[in-house]
Every structure is written in C-alpha cells, then in structure tokens.
Short mmCIF file of C-alpha atoms in Angstrom, two decimals:
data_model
loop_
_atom_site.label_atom_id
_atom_site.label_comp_id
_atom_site.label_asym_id
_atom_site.label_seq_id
_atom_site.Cartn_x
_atom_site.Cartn_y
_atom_site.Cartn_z
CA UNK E 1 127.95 -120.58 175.28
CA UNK E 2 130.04 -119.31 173.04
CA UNK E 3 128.78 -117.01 169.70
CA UNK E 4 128.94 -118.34 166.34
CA UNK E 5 131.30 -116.72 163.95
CA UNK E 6 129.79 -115.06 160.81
CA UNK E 7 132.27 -116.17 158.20
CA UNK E 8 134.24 -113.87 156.09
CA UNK E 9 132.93 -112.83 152.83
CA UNK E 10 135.52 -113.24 150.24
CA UNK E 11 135.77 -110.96 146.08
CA UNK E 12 135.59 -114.75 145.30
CA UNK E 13 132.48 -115.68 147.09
CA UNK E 14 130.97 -112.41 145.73
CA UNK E 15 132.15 -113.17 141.92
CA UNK E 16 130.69 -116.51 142.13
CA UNK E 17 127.41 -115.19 143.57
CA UNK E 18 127.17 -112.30 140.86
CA UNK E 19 128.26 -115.19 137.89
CA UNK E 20 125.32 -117.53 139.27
CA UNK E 21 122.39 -114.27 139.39
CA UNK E 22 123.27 -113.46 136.30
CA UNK E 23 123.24 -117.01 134.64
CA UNK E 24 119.91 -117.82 136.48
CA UNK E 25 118.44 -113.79 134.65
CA UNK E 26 119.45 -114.59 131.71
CA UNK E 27 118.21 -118.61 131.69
CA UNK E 28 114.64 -117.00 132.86
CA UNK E 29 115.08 -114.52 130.33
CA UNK E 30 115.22 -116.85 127.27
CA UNK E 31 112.84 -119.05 129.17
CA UNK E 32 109.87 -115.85 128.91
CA UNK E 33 111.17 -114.09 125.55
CA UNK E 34 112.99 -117.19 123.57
CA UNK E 35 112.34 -115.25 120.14
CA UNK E 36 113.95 -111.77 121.31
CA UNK E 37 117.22 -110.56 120.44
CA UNK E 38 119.72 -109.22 122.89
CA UNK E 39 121.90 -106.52 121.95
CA UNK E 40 123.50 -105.63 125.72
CA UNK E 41 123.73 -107.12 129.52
CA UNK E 42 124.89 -105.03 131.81
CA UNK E 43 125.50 -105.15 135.81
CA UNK E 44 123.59 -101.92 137.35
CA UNK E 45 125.52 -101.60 140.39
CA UNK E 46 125.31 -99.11 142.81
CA UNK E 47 127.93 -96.50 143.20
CA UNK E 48 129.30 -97.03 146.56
CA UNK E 49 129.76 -100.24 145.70
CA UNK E 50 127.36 -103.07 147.82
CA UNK E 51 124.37 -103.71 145.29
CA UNK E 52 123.95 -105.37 141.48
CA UNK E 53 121.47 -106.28 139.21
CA UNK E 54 120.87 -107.51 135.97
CA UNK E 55 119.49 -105.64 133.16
CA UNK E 56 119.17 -107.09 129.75
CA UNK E 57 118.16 -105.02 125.94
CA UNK E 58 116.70 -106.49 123.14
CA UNK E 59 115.41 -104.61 119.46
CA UNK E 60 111.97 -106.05 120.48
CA UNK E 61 111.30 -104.32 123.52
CA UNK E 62 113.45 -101.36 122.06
CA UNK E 63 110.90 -100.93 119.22
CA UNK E 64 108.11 -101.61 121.85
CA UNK E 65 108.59 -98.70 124.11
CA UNK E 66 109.64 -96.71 121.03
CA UNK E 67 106.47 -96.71 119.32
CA UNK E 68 104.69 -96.17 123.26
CA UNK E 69 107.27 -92.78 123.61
CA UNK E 70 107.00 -91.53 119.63
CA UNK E 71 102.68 -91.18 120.94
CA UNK E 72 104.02 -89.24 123.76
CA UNK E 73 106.64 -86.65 121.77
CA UNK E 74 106.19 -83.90 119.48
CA UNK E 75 106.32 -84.40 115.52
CA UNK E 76 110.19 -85.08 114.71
CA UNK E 77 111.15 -83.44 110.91
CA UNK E 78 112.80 -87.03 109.91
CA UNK E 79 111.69 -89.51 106.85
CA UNK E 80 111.47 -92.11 109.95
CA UNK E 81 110.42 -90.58 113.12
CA UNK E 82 110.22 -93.91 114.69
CA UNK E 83 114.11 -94.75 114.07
CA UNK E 84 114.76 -91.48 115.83
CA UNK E 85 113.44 -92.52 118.79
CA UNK E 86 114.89 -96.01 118.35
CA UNK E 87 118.17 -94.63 118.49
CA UNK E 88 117.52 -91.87 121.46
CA UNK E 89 116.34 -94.56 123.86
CA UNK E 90 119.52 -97.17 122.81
CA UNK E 91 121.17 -96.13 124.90
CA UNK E 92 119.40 -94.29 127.55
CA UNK E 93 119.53 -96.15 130.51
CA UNK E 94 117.98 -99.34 131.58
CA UNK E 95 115.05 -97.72 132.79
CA UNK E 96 113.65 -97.15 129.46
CA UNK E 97 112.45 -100.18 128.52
CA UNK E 98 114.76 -102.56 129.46
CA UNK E 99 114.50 -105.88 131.39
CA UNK E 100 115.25 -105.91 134.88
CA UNK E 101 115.77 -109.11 137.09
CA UNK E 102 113.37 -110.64 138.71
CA UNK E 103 113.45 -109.49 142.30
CA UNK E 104 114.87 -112.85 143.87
CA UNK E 105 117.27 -113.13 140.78
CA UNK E 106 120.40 -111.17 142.41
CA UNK E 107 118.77 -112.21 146.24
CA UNK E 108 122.20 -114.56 147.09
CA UNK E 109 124.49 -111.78 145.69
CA UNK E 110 123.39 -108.62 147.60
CA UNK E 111 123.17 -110.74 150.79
CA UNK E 112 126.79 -111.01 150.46
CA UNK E 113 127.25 -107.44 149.17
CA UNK E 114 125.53 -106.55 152.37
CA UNK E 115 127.51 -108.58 154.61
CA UNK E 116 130.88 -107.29 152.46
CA UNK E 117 129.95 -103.67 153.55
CA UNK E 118 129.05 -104.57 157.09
CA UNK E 119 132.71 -106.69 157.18
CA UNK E 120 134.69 -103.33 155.46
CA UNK E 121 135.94 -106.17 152.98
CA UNK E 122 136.57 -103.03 150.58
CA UNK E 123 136.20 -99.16 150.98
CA UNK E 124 133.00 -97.78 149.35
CA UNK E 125 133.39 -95.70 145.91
CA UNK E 126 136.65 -97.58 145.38
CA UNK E 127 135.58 -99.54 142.04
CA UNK E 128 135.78 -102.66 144.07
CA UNK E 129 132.51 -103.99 142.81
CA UNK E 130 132.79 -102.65 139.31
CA UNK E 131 136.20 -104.82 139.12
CA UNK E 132 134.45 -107.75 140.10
CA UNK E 133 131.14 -107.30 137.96
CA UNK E 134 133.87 -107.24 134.72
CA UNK E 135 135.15 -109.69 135.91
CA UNK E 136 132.39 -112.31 135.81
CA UNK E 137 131.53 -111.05 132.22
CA UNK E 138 135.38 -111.87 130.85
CA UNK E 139 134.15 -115.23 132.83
CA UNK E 140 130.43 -116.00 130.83
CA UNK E 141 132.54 -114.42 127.59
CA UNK E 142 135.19 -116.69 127.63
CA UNK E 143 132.74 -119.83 128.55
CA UNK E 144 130.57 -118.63 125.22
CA UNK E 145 127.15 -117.28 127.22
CA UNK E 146 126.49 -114.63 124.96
CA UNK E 147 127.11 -116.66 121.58
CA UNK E 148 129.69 -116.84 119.25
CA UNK E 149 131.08 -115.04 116.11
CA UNK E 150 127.97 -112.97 114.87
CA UNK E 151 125.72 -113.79 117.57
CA UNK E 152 128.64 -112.52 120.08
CA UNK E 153 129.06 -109.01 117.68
CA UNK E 154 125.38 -108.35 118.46
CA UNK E 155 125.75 -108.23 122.23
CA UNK E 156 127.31 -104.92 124.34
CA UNK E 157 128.61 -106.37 127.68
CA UNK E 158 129.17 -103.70 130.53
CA UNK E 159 128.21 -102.16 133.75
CA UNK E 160 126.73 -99.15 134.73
CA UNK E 161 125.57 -97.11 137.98
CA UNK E 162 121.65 -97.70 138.89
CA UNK E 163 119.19 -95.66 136.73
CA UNK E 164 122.41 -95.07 134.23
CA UNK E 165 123.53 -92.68 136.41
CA UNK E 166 127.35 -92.50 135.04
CA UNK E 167 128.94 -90.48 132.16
CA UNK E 168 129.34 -91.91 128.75
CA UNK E 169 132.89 -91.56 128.90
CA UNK E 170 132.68 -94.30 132.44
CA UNK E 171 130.59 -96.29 130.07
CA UNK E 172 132.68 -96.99 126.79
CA UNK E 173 135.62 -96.97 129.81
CA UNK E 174 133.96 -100.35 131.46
CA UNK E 175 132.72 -101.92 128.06
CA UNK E 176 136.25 -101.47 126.78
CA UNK E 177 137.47 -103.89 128.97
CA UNK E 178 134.59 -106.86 127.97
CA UNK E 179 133.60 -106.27 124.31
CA UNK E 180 135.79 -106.82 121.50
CA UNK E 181 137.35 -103.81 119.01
CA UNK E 182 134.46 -104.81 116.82
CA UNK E 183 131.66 -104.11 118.93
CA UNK E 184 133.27 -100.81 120.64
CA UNK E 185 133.67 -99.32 117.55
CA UNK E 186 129.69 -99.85 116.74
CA UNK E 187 128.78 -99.02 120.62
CA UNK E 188 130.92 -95.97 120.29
CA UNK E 189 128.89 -95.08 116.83
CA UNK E 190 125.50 -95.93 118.23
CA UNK E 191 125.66 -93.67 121.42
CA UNK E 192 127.26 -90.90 119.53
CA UNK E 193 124.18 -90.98 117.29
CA UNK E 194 121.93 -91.57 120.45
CA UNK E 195 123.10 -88.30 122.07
CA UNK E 196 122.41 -86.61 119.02
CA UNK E 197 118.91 -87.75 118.18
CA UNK E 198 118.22 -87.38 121.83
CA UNK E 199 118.11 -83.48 121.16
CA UNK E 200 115.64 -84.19 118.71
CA UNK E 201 113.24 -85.84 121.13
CA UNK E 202 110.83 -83.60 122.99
CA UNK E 203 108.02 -83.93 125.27
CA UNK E 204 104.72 -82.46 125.15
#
C-alpha cells in the first residue's frame, strides 16, 4: 500500500494560521480583561525562525506589576517613584508583566511552523518568519483590529525574539514597518526614556 503524502506547507498557510492565533488571543483577551487598555501586540517569535506567540500590554497590568517590583527595589530619588518604574518595565520585554497566550492559542500555527522546518520551506535565521508575522499585522491593521484614529495611536504593533531577546535598534526596525509616523515617534520617546529610568532601577 502505498504511503500517504504529507502535504506541503505553504508562507500562506502559515500567515493564515498566525492571523487566526492571534485573532482567537486577542478575542479571549477582551473576553477576560474587557475594561483594560492595550498599548502593544507583538509576535514573540523565535530566532531561527519555526515558533510564535502572542503577547499583549496594557497600563493596567503595567501599573500592576509596577507597584509588585517598586516593593522589591531600592528607594528611587524621584517626586514619583512609581512612574519610574512604570516607564523601566514599558518596555522591557514581555516577560515582565505582560499577557501571554493561552497555551492552545498559537497550537495550529507552530504545528505548521514545525512541519515548515522539517519540509526546509525556508532557511533558519533568514527573517522568513519575521516577514510573515508583519505581515499578518499590516493584515488585522488594515481590517481595523486594533481600533481606529485614537484608539489605533494607543496601540505599538511589532515583533520581537522570545524573552525580548533582540536589540532596540531590531525593535523600532520591525515596528517601523506596522505603526504609523505617529506612534514611532512616541515608541521611539518612550523606550528612550525606558532605558534611561532603567539605570535608575535597582534590586535589593
């Protein structure tokens, strides 16, 4: 008897995989926090190239694990010690207090990412992934998922490496290419001040 052929995974098949994980995040996401206000989504993919996720940042969980780390810090000389920390853990990484999917959330998308690698559909560290991650955001822009007008302002789209692990200059590089002139020039101003306050922040 003859073997069944695995199909070939397709950027398409991928994109439309990545586009549904992140519509189904962010539906549960408004579902549990309705009242919350997002100010980025990102794609956390891997490096290589064959995993995403979903991470999501709103001022309410911002000022939550803000208040948790300003217990944790020594006394900051500032009129608002609390603001400092704000703005140090902006734009840390999504592992400071940031939403992550739900485990079965990007489940359809990294069984194809999986099969992508194991079918050399692209070379790994080529930027295959992160073209197709931007890609999908110009996609849920353009179809108004992250609001309109002022709503839209609030909202940083972008990708990053897992755990942030990419230089600011890859960052503002990626979010260039999804975010209007408007919102890179207050990203830009935001995680200038964030690397600055962050030398303010220390540990006991």
């Amino acid at each position: 008897m003859a073997k069944s052929k695995t199909r070939s995974v397709s950027h398409d098949d991928i994109c439309s995989a990545l586009r549904s994980s992140a519509e189904d995040f962010l539906r549960r996401f408004a579902k549990a926090d309705p009242d919350e206000r997002l100010y980025a989504f990102l794609f956390e993919i891997s490096c290589e190239g064959f995993s995403a996720r979903g991470a999501v940042a709103t001022e309410e969980a911002l000022a939550r694990y803000s208040k948790v780390q300003l217990a944790k810090v020594k006394p900051i000389k500032a009129s608002d010690p609390l603001a400092v920390v704000q703005s140090c853990f902006r734009w840390a990484g999504p592992e400071d207090g940031w939403y992550q999917q739900p485990d079965e959330a990007f489940n359809a998308a990294n069984d194809l990412l999986s099969r992508a690698e194991s079918q050399n559909l692209y070379e790994m560290y080529d930027g295959s992934l992160n073209e197709m991650c931007l890609q999908v955001l110009r996609e849920m822009d353009k179809a108004g998922q992250f609001g309109k007008g002022e709503e839209r302002d609030r909202v940083v789209l972008g990708i990053c490496y897992i755990g942030g692990d990419n230089s600011d200059e890859e960052f503002l590089g990626w979010a260039k290419q999804v975010n209007p002139p408007s919102v890179m020039k207050r990203l830009r101003q935001e995680l200038k001040q964030s690397r600055k306050d962050s030398e303010r922040v220390r540990y006991y």
